[in-house]
mmCIF file of C-alpha atoms in Angstrom:
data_model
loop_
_atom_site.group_PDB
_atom_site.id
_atom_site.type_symbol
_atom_site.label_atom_id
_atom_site.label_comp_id
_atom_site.label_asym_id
_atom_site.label_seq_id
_atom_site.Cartn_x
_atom_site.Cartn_y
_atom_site.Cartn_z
ATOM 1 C CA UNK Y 21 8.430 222.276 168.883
ATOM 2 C CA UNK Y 22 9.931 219.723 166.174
ATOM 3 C CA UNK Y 23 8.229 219.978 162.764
ATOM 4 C CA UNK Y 24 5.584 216.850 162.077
ATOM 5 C CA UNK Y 25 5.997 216.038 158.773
ATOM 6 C CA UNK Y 26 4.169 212.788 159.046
ATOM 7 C CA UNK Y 27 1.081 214.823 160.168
ATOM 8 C CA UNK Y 28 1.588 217.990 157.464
ATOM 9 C CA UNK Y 29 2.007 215.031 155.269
ATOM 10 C CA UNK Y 30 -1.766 213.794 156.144
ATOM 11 C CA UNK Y 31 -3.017 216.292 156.049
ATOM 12 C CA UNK Y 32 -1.796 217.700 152.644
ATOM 13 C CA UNK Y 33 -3.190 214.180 151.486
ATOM 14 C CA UNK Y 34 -6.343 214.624 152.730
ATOM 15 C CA UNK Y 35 -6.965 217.583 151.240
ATOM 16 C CA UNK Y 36 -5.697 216.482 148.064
ATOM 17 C CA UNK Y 37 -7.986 213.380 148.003
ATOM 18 C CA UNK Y 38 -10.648 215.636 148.987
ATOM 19 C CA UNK Y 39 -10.274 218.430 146.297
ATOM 20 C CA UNK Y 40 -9.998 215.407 143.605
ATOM 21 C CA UNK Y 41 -13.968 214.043 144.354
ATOM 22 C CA UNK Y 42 -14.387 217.822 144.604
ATOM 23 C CA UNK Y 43 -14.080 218.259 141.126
ATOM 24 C CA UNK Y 44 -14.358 215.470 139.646
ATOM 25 C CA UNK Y 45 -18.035 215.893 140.709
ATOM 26 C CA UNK Y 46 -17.962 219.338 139.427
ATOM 27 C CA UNK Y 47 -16.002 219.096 136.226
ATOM 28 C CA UNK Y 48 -16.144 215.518 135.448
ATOM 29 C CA UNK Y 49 -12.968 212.971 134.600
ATOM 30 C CA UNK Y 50 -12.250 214.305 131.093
ATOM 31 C CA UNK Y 51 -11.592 218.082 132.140
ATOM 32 C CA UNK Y 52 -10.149 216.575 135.346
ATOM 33 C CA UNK Y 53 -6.359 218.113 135.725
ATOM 34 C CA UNK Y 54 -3.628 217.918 138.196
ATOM 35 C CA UNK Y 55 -3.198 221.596 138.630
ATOM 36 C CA UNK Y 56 -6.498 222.179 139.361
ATOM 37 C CA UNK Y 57 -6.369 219.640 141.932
ATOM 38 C CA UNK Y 58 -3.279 220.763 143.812
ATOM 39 C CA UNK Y 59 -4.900 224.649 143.323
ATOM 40 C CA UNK Y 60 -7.920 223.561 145.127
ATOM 41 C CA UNK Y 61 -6.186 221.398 148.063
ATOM 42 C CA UNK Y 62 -3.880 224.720 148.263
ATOM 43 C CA UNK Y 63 -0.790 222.684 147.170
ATOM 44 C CA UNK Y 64 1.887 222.728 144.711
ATOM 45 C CA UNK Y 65 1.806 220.994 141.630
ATOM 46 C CA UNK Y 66 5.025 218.636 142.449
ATOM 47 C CA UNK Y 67 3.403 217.529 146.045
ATOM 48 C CA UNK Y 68 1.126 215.346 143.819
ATOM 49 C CA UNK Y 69 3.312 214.122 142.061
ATOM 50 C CA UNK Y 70 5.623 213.041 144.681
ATOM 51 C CA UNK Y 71 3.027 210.792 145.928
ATOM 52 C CA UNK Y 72 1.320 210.094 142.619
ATOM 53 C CA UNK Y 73 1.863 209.273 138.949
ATOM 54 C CA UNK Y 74 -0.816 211.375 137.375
ATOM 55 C CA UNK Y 75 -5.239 211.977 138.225
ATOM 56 C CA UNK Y 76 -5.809 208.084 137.618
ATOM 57 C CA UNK Y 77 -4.201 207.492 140.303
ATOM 58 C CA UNK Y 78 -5.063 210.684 142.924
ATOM 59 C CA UNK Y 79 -8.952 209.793 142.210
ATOM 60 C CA UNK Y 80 -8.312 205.973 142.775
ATOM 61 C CA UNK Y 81 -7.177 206.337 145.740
ATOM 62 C CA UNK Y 82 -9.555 209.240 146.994
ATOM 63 C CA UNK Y 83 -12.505 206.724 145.374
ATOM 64 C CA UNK Y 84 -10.885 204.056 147.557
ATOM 65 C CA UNK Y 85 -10.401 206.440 150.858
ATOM 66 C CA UNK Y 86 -14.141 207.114 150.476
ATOM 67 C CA UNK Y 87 -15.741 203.444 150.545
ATOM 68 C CA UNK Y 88 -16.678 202.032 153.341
ATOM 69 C CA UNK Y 89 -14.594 199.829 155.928
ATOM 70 C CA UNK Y 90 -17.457 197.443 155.459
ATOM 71 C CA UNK Y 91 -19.587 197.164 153.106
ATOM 72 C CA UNK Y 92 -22.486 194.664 153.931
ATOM 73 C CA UNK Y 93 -25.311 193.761 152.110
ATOM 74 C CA UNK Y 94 -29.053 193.796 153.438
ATOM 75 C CA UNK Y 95 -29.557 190.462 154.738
ATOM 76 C CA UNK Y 96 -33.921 190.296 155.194
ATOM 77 C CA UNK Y 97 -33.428 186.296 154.845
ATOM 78 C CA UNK Y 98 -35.231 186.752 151.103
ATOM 79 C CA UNK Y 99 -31.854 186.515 149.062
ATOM 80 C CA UNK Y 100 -34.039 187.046 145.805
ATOM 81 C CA UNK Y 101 -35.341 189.807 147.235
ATOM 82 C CA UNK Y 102 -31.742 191.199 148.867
ATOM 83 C CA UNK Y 103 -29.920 190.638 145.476
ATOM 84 C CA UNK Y 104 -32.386 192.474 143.495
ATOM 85 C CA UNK Y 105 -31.642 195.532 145.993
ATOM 86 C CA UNK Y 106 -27.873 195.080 144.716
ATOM 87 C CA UNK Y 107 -28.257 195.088 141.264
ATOM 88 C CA UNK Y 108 -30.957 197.653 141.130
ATOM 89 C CA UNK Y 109 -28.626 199.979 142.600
ATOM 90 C CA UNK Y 110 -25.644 199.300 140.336
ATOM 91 C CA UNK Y 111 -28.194 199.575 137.604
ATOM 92 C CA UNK Y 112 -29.326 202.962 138.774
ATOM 93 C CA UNK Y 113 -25.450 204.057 139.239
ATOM 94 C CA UNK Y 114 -24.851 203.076 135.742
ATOM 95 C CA UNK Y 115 -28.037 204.842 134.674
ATOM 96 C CA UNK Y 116 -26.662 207.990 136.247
ATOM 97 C CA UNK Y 117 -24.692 209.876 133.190
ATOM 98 C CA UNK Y 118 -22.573 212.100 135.252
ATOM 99 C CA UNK Y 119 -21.423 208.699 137.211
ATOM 100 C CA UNK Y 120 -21.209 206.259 134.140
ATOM 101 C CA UNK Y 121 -19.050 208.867 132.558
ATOM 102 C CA UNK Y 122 -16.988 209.134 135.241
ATOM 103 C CA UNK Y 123 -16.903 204.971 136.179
ATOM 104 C CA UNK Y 124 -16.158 204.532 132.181
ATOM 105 C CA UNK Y 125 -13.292 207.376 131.870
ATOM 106 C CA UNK Y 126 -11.749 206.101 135.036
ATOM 107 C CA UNK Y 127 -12.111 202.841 134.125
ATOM 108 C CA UNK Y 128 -10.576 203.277 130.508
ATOM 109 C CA UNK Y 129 -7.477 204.388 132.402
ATOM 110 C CA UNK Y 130 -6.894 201.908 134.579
ATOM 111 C CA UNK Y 131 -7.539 199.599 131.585
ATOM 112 C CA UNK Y 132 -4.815 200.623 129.692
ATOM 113 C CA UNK Y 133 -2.158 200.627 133.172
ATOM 114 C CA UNK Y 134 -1.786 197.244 134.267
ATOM 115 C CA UNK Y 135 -0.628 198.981 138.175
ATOM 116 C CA UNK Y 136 -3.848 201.126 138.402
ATOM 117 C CA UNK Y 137 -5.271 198.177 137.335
ATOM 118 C CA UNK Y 138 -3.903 196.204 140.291
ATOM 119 C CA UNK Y 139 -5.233 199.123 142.380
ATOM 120 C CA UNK Y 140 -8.437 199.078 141.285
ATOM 121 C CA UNK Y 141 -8.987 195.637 141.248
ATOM 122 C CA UNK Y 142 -7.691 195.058 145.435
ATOM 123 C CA UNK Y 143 -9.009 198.248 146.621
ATOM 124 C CA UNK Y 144 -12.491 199.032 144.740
ATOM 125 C CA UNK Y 145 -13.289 195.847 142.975
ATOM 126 C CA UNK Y 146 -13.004 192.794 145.561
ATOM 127 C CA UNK Y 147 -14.502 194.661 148.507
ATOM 128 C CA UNK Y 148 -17.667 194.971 146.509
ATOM 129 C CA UNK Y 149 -17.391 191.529 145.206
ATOM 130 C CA UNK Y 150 -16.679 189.749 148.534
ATOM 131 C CA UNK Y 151 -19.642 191.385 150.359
ATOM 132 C CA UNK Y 152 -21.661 189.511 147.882
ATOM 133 C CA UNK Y 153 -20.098 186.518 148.267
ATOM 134 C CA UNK Y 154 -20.719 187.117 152.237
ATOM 135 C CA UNK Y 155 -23.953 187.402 151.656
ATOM 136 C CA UNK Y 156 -24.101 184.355 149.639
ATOM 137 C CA UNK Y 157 -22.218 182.755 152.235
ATOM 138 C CA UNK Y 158 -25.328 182.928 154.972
ATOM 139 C CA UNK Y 159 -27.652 181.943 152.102
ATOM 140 C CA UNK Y 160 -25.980 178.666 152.180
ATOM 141 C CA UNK Y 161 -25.812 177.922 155.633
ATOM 142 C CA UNK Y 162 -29.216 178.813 155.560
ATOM 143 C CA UNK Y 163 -30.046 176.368 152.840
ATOM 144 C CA UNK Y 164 -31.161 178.575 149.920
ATOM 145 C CA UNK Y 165 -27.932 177.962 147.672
ATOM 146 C CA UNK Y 166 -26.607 174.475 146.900
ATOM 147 C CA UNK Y 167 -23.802 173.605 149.614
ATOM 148 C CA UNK Y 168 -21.357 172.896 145.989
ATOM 149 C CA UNK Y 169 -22.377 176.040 144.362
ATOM 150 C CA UNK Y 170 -18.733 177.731 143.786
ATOM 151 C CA UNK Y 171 -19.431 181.282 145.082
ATOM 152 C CA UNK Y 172 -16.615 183.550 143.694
ATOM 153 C CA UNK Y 173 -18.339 182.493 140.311
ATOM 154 C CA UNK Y 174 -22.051 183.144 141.621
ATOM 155 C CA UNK Y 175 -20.827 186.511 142.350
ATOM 156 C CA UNK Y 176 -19.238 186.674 138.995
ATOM 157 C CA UNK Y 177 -22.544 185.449 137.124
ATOM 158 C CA UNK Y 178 -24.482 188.501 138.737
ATOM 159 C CA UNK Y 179 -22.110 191.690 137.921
ATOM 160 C CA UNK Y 180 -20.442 190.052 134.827
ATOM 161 C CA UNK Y 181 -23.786 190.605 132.688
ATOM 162 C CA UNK Y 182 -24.450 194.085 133.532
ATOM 163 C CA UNK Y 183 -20.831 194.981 133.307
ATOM 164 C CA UNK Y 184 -20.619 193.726 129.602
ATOM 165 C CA UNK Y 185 -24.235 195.266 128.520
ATOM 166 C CA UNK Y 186 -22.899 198.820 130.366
ATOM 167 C CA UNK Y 187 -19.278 198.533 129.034
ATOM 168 C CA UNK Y 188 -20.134 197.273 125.786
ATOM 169 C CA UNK Y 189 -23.113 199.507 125.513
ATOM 170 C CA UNK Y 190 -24.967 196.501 124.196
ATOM 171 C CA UNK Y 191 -29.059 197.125 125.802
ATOM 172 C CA UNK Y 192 -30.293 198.917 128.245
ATOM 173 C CA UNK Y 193 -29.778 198.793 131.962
ATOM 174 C CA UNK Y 194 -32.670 198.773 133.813
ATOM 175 C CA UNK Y 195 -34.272 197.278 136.938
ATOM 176 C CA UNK Y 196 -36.150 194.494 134.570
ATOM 177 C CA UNK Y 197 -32.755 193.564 133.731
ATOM 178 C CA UNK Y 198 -31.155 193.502 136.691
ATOM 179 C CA UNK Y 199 -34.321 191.405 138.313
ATOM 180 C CA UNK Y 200 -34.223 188.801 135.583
ATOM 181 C CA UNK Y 201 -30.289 188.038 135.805
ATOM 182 C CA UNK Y 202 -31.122 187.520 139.587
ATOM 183 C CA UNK Y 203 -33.974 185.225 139.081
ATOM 184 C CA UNK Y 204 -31.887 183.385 136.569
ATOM 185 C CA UNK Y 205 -29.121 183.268 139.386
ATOM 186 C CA UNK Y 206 -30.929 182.240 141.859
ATOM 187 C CA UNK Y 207 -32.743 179.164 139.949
ATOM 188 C CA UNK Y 208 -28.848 178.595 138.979
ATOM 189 C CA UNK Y 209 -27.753 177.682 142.777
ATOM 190 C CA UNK Y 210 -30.970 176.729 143.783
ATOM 191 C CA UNK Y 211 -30.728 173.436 146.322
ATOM 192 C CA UNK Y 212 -33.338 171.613 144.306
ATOM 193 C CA UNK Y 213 -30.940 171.831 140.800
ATOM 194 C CA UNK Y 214 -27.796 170.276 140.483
ATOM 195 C CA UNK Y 215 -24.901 171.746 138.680
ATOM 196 C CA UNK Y 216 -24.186 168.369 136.525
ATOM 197 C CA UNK Y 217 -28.103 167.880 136.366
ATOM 198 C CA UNK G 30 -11.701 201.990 78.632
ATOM 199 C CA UNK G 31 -13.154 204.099 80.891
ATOM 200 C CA UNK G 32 -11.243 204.556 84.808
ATOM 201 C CA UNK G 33 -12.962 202.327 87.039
ATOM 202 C CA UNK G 34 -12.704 204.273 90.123
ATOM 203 C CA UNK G 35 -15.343 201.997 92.222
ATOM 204 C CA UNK G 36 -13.353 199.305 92.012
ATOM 205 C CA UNK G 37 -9.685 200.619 91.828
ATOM 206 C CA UNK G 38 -11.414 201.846 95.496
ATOM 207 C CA UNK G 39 -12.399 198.198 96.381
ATOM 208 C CA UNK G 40 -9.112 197.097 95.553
ATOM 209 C CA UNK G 41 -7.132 199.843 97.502
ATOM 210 C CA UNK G 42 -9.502 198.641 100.505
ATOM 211 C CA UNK G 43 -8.746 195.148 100.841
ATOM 212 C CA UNK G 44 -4.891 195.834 100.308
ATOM 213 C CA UNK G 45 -5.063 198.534 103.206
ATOM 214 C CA UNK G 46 -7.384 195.980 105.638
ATOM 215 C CA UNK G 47 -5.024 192.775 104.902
ATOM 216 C CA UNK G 48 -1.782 194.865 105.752
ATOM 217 C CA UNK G 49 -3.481 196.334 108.968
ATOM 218 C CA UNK G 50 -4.409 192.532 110.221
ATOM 219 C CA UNK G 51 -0.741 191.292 108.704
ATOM 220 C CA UNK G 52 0.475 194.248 110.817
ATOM 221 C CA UNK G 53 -1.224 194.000 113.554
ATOM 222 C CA UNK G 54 0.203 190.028 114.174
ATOM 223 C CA UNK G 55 4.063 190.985 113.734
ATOM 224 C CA UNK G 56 3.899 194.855 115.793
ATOM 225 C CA UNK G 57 0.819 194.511 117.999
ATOM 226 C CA UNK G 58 -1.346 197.171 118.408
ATOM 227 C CA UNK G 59 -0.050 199.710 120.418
ATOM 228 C CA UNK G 60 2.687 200.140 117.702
ATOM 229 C CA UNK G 61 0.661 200.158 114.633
ATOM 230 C CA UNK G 62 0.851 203.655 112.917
ATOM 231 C CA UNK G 63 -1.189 204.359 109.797
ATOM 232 C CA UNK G 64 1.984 204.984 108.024
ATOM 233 C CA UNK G 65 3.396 201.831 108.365
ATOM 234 C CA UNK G 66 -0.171 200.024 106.824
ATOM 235 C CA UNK G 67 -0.151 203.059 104.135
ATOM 236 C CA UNK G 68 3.512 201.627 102.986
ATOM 237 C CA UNK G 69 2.450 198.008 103.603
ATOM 238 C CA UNK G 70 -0.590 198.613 101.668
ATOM 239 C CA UNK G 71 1.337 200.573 98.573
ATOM 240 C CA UNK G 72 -1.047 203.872 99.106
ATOM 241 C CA UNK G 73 -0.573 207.320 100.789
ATOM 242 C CA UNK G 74 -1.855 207.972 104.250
ATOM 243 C CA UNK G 75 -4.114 210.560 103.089
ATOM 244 C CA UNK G 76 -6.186 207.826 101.279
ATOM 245 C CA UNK G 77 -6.471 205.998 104.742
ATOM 246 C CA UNK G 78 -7.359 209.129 106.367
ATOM 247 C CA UNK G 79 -9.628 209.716 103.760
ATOM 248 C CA UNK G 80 -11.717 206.385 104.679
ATOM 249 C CA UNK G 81 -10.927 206.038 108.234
ATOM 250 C CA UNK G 82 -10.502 208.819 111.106
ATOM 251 C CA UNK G 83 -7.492 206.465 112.314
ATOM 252 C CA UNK G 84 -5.646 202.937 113.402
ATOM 253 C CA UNK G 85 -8.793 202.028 115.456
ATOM 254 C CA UNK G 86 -11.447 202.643 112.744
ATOM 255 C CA UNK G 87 -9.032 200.192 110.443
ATOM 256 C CA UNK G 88 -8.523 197.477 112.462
ATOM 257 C CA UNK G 89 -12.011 197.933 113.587
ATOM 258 C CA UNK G 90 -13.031 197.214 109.558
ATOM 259 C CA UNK G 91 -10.573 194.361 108.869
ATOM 260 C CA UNK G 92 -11.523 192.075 111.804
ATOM 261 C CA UNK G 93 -15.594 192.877 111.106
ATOM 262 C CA UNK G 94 -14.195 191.857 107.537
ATOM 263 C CA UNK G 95 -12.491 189.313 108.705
ATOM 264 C CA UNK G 96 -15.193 187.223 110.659
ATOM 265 C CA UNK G 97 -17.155 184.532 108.840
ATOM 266 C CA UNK G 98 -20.753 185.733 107.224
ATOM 267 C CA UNK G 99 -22.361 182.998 109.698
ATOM 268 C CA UNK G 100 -20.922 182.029 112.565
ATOM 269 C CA UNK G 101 -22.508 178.644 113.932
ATOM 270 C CA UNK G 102 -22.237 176.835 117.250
ATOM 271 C CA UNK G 103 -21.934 173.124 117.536
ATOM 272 C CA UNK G 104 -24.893 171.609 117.778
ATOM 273 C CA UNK G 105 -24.068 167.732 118.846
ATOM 274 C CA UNK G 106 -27.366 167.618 120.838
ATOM 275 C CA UNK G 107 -25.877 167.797 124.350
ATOM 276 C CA UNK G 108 -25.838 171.940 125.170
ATOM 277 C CA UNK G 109 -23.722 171.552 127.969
ATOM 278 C CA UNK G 110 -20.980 169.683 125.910
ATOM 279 C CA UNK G 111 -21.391 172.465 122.853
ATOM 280 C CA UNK G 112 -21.331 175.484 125.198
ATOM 281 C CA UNK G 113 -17.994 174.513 127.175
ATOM 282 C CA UNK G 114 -16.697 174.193 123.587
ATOM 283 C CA UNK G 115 -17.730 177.754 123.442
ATOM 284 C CA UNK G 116 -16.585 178.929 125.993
ATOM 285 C CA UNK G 117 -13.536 176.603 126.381
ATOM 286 C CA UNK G 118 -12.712 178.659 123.054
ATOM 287 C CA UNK G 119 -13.046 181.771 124.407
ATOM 288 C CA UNK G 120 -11.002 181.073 127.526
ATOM 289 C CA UNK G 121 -8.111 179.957 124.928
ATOM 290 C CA UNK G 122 -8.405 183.389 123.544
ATOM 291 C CA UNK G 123 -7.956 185.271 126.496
ATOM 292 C CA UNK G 124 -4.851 183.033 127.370
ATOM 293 C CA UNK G 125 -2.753 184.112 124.079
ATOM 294 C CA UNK G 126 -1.273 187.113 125.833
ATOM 295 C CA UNK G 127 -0.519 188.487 122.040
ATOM 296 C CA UNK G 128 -4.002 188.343 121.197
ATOM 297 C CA UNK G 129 -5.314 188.766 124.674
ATOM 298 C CA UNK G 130 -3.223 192.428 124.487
ATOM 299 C CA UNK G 131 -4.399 193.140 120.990
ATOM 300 C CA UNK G 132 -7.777 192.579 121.781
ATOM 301 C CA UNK G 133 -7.333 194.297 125.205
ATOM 302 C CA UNK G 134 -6.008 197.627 123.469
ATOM 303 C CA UNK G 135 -8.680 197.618 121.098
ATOM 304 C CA UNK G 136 -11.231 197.137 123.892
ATOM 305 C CA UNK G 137 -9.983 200.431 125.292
ATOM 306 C CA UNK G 138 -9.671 202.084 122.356
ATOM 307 C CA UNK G 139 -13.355 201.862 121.401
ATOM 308 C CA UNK G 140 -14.412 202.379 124.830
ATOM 309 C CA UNK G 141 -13.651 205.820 124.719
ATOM 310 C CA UNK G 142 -15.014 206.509 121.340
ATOM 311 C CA UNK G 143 -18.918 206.034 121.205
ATOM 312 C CA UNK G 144 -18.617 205.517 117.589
ATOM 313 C CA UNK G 145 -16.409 202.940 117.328
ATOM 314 C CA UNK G 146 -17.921 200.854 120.171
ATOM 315 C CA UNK G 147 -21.293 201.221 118.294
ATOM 316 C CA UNK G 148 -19.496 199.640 115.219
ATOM 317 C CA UNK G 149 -17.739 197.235 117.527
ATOM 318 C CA UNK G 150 -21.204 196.120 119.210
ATOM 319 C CA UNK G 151 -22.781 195.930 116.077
ATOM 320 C CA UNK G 152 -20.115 194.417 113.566
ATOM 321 C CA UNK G 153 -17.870 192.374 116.488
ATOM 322 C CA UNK G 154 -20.102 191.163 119.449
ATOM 323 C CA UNK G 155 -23.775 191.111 118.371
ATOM 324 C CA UNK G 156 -23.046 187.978 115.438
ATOM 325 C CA UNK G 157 -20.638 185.950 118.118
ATOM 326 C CA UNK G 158 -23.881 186.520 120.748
ATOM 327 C CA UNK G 159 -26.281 186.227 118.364
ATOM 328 C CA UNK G 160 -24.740 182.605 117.438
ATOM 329 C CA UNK G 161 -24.966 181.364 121.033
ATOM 330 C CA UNK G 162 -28.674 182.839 121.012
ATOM 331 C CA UNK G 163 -29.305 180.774 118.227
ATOM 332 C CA UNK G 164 -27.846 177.613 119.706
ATOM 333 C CA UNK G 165 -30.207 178.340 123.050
ATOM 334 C CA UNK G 166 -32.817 178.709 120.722
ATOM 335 C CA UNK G 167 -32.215 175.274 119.579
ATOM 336 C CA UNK G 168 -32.543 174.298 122.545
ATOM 337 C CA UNK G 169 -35.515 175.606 123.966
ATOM 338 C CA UNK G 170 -36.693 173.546 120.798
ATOM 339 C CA UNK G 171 -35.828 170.619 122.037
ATOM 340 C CA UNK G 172 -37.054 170.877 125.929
ATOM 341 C CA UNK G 173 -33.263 171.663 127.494
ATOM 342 C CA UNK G 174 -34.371 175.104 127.901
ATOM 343 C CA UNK G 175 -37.493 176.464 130.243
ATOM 344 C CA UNK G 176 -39.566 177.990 128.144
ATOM 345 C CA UNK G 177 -39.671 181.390 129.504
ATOM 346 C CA UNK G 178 -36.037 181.808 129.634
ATOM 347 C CA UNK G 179 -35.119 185.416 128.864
ATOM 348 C CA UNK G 180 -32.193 184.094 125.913
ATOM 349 C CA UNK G 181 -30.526 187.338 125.949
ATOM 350 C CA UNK G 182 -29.950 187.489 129.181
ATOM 351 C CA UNK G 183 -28.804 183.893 129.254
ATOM 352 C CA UNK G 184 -26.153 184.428 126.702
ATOM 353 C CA UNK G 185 -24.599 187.476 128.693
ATOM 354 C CA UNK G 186 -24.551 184.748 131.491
ATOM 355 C CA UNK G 187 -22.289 183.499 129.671
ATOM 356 C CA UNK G 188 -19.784 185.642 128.578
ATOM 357 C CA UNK G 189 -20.116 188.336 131.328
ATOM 358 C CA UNK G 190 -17.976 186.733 133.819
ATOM 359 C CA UNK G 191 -15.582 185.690 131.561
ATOM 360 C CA UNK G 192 -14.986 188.767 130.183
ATOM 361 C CA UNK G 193 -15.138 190.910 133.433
ATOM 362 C CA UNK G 194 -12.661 188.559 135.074
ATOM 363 C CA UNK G 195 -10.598 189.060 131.864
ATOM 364 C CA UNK G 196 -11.023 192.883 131.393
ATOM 365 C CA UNK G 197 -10.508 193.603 135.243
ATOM 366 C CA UNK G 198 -7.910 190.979 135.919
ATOM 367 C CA UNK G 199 -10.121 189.917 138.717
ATOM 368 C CA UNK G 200 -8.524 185.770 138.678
ATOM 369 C CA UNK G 201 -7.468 183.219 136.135
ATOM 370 C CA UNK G 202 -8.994 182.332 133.112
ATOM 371 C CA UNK G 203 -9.250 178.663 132.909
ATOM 372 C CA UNK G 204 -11.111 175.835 131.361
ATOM 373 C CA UNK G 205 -12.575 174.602 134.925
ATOM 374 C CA UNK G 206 -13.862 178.128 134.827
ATOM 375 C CA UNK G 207 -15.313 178.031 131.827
ATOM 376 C CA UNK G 208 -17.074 174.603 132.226
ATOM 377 C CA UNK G 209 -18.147 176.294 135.726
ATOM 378 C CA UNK G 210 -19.734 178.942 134.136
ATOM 379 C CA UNK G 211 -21.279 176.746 132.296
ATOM 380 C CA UNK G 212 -22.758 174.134 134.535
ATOM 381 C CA UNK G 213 -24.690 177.175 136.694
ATOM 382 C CA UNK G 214 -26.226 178.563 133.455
ATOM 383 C CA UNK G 215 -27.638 174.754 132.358
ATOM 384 C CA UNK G 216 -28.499 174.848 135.926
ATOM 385 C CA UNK G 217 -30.139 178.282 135.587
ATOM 386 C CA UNK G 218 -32.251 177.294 132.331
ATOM 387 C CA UNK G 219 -32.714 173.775 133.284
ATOM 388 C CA UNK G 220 -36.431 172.731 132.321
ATOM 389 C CA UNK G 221 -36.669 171.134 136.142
ATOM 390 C CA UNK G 222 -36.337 174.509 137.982
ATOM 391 C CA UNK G 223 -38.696 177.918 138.116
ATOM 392 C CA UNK G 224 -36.710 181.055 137.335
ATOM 393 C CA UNK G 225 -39.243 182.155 140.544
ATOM 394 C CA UNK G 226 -39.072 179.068 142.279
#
């Protein structure tokens, strides 16, 4: 039998990726440390960092490894109704303050490291954003958004808002919130305004 | 002649919060040390450390300083015109990459510091959203504005896209995306549609 590195390799990944959500969810970002990581995924210490440059970048890509191939949004043919659902959840995410600690520590670090940044961006950020913009997409053809609306900035216009008020800590999250910057949304692409009107 | 400590105070103040702002345009921010705006400033570090718990809290307190006691929008009668200006402005901002990095690096700095992004909020953001408020206000007044538009929410309309495609590098920052922005929040407020239409 030849060794199979490629597969050891995978593996060893694996369970590093795994033992980072591990405990992150048990120790939170902060108290987060690469030992512990490699101790838990029964590795050494220098197997990370072969393959990484520090816990930014181990728990981006386990949060990464962990999201869905797909992510769709409900599609009930009400997109008031299906939008709400969206933002109500990130609202209750960001309400969570095990989570929002964890989405603002990580989120500080990738801040500050333009790579991470990159990372986060291609691989957590745009997936999220473009199965909004799908969804957006059928509203259109079905006639419920304005054919000239420009979508990437609809999308923009619904996660910008509560992104500020969570980062910035400027009011509180909550479903109210969330419905009214959909209802403002939605009156913004509605067929029966015009942009220029 | 009695020692006038109050004011020998005031006086050490302003020197240390003009040579943190004259510092912080010829070294940036990630290279500002206390020391260097105790020896601009002609005092010892312990008297900034005595004030401030460190770079952040300084800069923090020369740009609140710094920013005019009322900030007011244009008001030429046409909001769509006056808010592009706005945002237009904002945009340009973003673009400097000196000040975009300054302002980035502070960003993360008072993230992870709850109470320096309180000051921030309070000192920094609330007056520049509070001006825009104002201007909606004005508005409203005049019948560009539905009536029951939620104005809070409508200024984070505003700058939440632009400053989470800023902050997470999400796409370019232009002037065709600020005037975007724009035209969908007229569109959103616009007298002629129902926020539950």
């Amino acid at each position: 039998m030849t060794p199979q590195p490629a597969r050891r390799n995978e593996q060893s990944r694996r369970a590093i990726l795994a033992a980072a959500l591990e405990l992150l969810t048990e120790t939170g970002y902060p108290a987060l440390t690469v030992e512990a990581i490699a101790a838990r995924a029964g590795v050494g210490k220098q197997t990370i960092y072969r393959w990484w440059r520090g816990k930014g970048a181990v728990i981006l890509d386990a949060l990464a490894d962990d999201m869905p191939e797909v992510i769709a949004l409900p599609d009930t043919g009400d997109l008031r109704a299906d939008l709400r659902q969206v933002l109500r959840a990130t609202v209750a995410e960001f309400a969570d303050p095990r989570l929002s600690a964890t989405t603002r520590a990580i989120t500080i670090e990738t801040l500050a490291d333009e790579d991470l940044a990159g990372q986060a961006r291609d691989r957590l950020l745009r997936p999220q954003l473009n199965a909004v913009r799908v969804r957006l997409e059928a509203a259109r053809e079905a006639g419920q958004v304005r054919p000239d609306a420009a979508l990437d900035q609809v999308v923009e216009l619904l996660f910008g808002p509560l992104y500020h008020r969570w980062l910035l800590r400027n009011g509180p999250l909550t479903d109210d919130y969330a419905d009214g910057i959909v209802d403002l949304v939605v009156a913004a692409v509605s067929p029966s305004t015009s942009a220029r009107g």
